[in-house]
Tab-separated table of C-alpha atoms and ligand atoms in Angstrom:
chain	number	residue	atom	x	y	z
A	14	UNK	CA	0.000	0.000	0.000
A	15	UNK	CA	1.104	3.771	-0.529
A	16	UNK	CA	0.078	4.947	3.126
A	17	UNK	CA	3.198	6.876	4.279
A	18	UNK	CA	3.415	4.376	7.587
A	19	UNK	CA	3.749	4.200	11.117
A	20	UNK	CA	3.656	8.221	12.786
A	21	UNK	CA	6.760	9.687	13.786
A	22	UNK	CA	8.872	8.057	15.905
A	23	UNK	CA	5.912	5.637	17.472
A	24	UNK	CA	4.033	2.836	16.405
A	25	UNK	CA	1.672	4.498	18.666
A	26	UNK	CA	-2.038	2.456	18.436
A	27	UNK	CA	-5.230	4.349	20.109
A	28	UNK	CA	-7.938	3.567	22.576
A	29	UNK	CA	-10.414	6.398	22.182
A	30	UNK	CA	-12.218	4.799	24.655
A	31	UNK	CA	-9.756	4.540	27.326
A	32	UNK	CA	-10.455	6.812	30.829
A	33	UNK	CA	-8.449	6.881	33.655
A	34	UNK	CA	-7.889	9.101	36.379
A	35	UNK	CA	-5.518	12.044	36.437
A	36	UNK	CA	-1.758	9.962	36.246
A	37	UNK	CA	-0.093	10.541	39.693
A	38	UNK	CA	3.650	10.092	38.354
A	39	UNK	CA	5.129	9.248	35.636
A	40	UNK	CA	4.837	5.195	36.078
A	41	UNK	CA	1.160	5.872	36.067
A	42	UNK	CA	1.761	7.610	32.873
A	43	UNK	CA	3.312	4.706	31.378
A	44	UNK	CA	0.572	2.186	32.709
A	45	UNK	CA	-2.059	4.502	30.754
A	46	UNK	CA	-0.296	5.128	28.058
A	47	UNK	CA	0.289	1.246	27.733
A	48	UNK	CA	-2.904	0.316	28.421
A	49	UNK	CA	-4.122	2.504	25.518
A	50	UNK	CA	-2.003	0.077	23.027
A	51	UNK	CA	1.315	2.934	23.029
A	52	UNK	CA	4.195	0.876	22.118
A	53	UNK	CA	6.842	3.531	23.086
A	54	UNK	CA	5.136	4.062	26.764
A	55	UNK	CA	8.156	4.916	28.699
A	56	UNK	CA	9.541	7.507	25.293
A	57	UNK	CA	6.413	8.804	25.174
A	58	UNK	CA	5.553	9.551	29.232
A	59	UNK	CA	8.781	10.916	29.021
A	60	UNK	CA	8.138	13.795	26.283
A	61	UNK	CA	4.640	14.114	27.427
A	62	UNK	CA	6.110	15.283	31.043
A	63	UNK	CA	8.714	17.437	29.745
A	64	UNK	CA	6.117	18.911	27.613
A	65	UNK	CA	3.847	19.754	30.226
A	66	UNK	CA	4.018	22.653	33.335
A	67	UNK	CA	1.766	21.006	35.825
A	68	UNK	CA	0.406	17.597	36.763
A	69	UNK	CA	-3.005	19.002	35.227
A	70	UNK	CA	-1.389	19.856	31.885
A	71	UNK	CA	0.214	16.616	31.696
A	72	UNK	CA	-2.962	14.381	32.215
A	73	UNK	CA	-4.641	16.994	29.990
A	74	UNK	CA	-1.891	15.807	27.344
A	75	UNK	CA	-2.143	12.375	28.217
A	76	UNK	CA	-5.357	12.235	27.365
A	77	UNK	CA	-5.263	13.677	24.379
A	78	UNK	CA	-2.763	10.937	23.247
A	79	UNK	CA	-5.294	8.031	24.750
A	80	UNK	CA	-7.740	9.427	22.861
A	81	UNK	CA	-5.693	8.907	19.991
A	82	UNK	CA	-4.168	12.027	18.273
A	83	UNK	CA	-0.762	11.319	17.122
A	84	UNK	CA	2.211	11.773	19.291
A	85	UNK	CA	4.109	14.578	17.693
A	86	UNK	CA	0.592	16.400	17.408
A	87	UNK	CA	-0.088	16.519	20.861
A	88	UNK	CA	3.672	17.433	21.318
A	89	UNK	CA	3.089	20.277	18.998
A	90	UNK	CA	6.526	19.083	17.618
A	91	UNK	CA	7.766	16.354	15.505
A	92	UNK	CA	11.645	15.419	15.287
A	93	UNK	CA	12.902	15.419	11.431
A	94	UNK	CA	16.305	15.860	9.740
A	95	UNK	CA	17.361	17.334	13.394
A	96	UNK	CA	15.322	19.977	13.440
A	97	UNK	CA	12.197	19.981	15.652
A	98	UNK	CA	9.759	20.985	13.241
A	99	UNK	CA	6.172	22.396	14.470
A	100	UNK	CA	3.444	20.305	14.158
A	101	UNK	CA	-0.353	21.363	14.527
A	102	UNK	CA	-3.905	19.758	14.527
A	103	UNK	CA	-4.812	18.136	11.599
A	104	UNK	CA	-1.932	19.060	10.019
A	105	UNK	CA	0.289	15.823	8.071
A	106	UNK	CA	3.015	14.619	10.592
A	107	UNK	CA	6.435	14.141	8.670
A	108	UNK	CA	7.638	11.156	8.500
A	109	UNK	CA	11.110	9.558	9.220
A	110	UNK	CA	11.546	7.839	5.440
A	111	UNK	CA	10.815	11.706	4.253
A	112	UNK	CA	14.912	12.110	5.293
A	113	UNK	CA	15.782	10.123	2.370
A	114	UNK	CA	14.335	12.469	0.117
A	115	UNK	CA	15.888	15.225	1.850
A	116	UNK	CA	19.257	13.499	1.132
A	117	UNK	CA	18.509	12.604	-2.336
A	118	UNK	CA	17.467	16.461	-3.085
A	119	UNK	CA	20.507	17.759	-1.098
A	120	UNK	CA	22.625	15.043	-3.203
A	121	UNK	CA	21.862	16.655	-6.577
A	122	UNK	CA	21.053	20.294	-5.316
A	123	UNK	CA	24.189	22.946	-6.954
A	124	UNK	CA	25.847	25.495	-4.989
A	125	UNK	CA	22.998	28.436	-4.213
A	126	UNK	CA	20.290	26.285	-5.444
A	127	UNK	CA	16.778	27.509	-6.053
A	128	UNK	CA	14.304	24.936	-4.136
A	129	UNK	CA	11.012	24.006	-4.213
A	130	UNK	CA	8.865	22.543	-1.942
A	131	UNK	CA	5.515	22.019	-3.417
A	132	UNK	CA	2.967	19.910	-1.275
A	133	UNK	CA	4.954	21.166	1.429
A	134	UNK	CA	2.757	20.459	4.586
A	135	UNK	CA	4.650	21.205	7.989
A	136	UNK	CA	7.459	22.791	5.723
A	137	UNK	CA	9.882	20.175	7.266
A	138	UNK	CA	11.415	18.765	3.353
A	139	UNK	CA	12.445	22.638	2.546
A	140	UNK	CA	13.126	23.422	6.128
A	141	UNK	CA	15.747	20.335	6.438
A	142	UNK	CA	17.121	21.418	3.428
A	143	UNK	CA	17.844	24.993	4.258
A	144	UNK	CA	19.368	23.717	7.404
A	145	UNK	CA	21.546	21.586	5.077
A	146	UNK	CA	22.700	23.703	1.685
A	147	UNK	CA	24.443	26.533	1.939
A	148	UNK	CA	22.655	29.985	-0.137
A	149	UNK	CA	19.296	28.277	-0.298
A	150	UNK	CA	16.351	30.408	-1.986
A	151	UNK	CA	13.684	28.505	-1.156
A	152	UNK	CA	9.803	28.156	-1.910
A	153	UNK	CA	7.703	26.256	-0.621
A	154	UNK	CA	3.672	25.813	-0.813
A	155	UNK	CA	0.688	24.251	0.161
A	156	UNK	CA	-3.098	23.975	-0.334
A	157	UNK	CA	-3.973	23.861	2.511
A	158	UNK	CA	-4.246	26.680	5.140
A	159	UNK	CA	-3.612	25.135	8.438
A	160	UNK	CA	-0.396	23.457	7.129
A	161	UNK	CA	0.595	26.862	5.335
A	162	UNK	CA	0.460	28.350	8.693
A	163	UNK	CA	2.395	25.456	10.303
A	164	UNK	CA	4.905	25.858	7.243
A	165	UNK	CA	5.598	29.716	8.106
A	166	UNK	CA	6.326	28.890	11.703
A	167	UNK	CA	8.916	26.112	10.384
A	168	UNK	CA	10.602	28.109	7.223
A	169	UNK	CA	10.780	32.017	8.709
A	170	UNK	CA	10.767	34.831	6.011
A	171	UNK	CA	14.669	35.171	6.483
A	172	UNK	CA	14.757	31.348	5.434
A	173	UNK	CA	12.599	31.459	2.548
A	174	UNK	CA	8.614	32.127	1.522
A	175	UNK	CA	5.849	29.712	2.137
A	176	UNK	CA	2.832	30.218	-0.127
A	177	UNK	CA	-0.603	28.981	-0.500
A	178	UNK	CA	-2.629	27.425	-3.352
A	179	UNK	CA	-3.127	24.749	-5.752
A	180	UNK	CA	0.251	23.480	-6.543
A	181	UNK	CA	2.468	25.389	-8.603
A	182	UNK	CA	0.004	28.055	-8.929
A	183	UNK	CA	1.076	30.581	-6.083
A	184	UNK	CA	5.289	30.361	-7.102
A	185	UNK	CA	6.400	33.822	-8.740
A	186	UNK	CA	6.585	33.473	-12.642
A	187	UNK	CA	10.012	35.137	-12.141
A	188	UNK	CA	10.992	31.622	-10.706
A	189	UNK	CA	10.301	29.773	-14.396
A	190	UNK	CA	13.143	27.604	-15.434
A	191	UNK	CA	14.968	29.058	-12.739
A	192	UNK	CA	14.548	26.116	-10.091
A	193	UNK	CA	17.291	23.571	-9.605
A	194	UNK	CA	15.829	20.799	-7.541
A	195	UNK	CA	12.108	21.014	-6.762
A	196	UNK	CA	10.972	18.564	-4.212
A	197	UNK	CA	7.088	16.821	-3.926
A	198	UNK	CA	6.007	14.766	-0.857
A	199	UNK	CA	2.692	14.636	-2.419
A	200	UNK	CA	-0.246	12.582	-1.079
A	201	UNK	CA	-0.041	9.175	-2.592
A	202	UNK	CA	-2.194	6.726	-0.879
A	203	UNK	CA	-4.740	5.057	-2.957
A	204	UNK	CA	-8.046	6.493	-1.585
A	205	UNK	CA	-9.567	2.670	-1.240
A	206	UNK	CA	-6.089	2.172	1.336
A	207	UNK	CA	-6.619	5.088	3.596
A	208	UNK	CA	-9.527	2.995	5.371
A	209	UNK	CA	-6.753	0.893	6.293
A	210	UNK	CA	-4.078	2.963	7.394
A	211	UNK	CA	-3.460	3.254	11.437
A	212	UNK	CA	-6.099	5.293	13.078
A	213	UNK	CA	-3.516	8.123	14.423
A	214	UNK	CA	-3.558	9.256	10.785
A	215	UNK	CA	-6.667	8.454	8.839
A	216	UNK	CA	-8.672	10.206	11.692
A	217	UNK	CA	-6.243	13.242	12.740
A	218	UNK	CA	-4.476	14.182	9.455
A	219	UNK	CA	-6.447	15.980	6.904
A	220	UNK	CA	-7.883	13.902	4.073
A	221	UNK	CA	-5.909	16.127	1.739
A	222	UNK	CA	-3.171	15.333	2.727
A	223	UNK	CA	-3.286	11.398	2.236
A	224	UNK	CA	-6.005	10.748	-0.848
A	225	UNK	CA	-3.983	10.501	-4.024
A	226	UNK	CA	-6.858	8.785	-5.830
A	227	UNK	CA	-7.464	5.438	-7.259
A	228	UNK	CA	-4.022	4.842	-8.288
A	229	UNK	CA	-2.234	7.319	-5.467
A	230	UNK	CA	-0.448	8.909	-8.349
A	231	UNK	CA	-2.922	11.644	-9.380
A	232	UNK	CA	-1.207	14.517	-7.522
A	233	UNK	CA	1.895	13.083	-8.742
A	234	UNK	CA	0.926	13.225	-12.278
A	235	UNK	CA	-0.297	16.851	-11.725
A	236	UNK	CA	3.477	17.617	-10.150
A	237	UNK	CA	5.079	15.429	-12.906
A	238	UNK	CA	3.380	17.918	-15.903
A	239	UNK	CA	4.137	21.034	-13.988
A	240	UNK	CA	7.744	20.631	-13.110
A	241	UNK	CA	9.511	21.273	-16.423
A	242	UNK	CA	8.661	24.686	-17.152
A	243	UNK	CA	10.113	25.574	-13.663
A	244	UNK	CA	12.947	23.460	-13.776
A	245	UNK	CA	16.669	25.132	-14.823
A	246	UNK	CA	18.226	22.878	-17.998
A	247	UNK	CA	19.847	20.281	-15.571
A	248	UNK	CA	17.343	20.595	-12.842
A	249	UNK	CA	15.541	17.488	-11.041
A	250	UNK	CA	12.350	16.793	-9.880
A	251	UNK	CA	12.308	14.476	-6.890
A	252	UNK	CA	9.104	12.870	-5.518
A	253	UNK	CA	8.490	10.419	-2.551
A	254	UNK	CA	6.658	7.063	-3.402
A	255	UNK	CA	6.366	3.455	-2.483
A	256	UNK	CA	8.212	0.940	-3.890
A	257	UNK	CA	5.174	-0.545	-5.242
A	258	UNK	CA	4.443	2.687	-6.931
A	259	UNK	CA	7.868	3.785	-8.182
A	260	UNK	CA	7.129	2.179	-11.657
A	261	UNK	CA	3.470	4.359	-11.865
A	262	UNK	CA	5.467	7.375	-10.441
A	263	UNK	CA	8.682	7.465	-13.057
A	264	UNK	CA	6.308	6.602	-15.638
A	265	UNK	CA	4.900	10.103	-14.765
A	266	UNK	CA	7.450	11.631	-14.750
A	267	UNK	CA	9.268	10.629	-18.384
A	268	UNK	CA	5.964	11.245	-19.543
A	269	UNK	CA	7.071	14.713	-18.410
A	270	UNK	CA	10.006	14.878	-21.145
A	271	UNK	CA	12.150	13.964	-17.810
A	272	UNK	CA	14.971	11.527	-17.052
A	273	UNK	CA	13.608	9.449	-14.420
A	274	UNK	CA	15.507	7.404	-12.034
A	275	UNK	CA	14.325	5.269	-8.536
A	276	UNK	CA	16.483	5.834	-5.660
A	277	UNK	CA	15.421	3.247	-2.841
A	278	UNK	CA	16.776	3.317	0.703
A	279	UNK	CA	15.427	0.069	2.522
A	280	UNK	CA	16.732	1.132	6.087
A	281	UNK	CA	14.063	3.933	6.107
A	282	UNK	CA	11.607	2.254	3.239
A	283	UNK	CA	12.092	5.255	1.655
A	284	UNK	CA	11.365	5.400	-2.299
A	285	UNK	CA	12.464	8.352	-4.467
A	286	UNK	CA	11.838	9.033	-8.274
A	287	UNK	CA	13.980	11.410	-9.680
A	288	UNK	CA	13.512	12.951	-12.672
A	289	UNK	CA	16.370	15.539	-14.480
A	290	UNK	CA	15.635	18.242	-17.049
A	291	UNK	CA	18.324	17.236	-19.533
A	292	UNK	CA	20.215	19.972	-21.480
A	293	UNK	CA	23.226	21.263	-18.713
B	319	SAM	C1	1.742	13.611	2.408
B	319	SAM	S1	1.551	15.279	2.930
B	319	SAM	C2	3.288	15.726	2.936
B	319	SAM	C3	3.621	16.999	3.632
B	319	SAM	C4	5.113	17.322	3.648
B	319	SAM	N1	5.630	17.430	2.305
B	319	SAM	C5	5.874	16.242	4.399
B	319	SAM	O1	6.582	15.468	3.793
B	319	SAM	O2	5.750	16.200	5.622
B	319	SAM	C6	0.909	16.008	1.460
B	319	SAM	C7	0.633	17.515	1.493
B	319	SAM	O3	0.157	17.877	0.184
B	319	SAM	C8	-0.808	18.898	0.328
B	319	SAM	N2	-1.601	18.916	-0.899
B	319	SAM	C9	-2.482	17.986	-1.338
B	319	SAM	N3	-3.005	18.353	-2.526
B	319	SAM	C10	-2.440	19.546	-2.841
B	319	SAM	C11	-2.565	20.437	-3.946
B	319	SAM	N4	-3.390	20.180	-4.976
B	319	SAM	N5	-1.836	21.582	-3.951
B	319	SAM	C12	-0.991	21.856	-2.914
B	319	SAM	N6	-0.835	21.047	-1.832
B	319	SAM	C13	-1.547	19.908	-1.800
B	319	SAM	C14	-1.559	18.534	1.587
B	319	SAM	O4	-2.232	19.640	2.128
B	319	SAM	C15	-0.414	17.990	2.463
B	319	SAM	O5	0.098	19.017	3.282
């Protein structure tokens, strides 16, 4: 299936049902958390308490992770890349195998490069990879507001500019065939599979941010057709899929006039299709 996977760092499962009273200590924490199917009890009860003030604003927080909301969203924060990237309601948690197309993007990025981040959610892609290349200018946009707002907490205005709309469509015109690597983590389950991905996200992250349609590729395809006229001669298009989908994905994307290659990192499960203006 194309469902982008466990949550952050947890394996997390839910009990919406689950009340308890107001945990005592951190053990009781645990017990709750456990009981409520958490797999990472003790990591969790651990951020939870550093996260919260007072005993009240702890159980307040524990409960709002027993009732099922994902980890990092009750956090406020999700870990990616080394950066602690802000993470709010609703909005699409990034994911660990996301770092592999950070280092793919970073791999063929030029000195100075001009990035994109299109389907940019929390901002965390473009974000890590401002942290990481020297002389970024980077873009990056959403359709969504909630994760545009997220975004502009994540990539400041010194950093770069985070605009919303449907794809492509809010990037300055001054940016055509100007862009050297422009990055999609585009949604890309198959809208019959999000029924069966884990509760944390098919309940708390927006729809939009998961349905790719039938196939999961029709985002994709609508990234894959836009990307050239953006793209500097020499500039690559990089989008994350599943290794199931890879073929559907760089099919896309030579349909495109690109030159698509799969990059696959099996530590993280992290698929990549890479597709290169030729002409530098
Ligand atoms: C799978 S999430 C990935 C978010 C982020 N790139 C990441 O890796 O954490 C997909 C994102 O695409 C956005 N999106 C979906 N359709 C879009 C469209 N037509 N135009 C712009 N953004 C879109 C969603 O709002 C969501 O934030």
């Amino acid at each position: 299936m194309g469902a982008p996977g466990p949550v952050g760092r947890s394996d997390a499962g839910t009990a919406g049902s689950v009340m308890a009273a107001v945990p005592a200590s951190l053990p009781a924490v645990v017990a709750r958390l456990r009981a409520a199917g958490c797999v990472f009890a003790e990591e969790e009860a651990e951020l939870l308490a550093a996260a919260a003030g007072t005993p009240a604003e702890l159980a307040a927080l524990v409960q709002r992770r027993v009732a099922g909301l994902p980890l990092e969203q009750v956090l406020g924060w999700a870990a990616f890349c080394g950066l602690r990237i802000a993470v709010e309601a609703g909005v699409f948690v990034p994911r660990r195998r996301t770092g592999f197309l950070v280092e793919q993007a970073a791999a063929v990025a030029p000195p100075h490069p001009v990035v994109v981040d299109l389907c940019c959610g929390t901002g965390a892609v473009g974000a890590a990879l401002a942290a990481r290349l020297d002389g970024v200018e980077l873009y990056a946009a959403d359709v969504d507001p909630v994760a545009v707002r997220c975004a502009r907490r994540n990539v400041p205005a010194g950093v770069g500019r985070v605009l919303e709309g449907d794809l492509d469509a809010p990037l300055p015109r001054s940016l055509l065939g100007r862009v050297d690597v422009l990055v999609a983590n585009a949604p890309y389950v198959p809208t019959d599979a999000i029924a069966t991905m884990p509760p944390e996200a098919r309940d708390h992250e927006a729809r939009v941010a998961l349905d790719g349609g039938v196939d999961g590729l029709d985002v994709q395809r609508r990234v894959a057709t836009a990307a050239p006229r953006w793209l500097t001669a020499g500039g690559s298009l990089l989008i994350e899929t599943s290794e199931r989908q890879a073929p559907g994905t760089a099919a896309a994307v030579t349909a495109a006039g690109l030159v698509a290659r799969v990059a696959r990192s099996a530590e993280v499960d992290g698929t990549v299709v890479i597709g290169t203006r030729p002409g530098r």
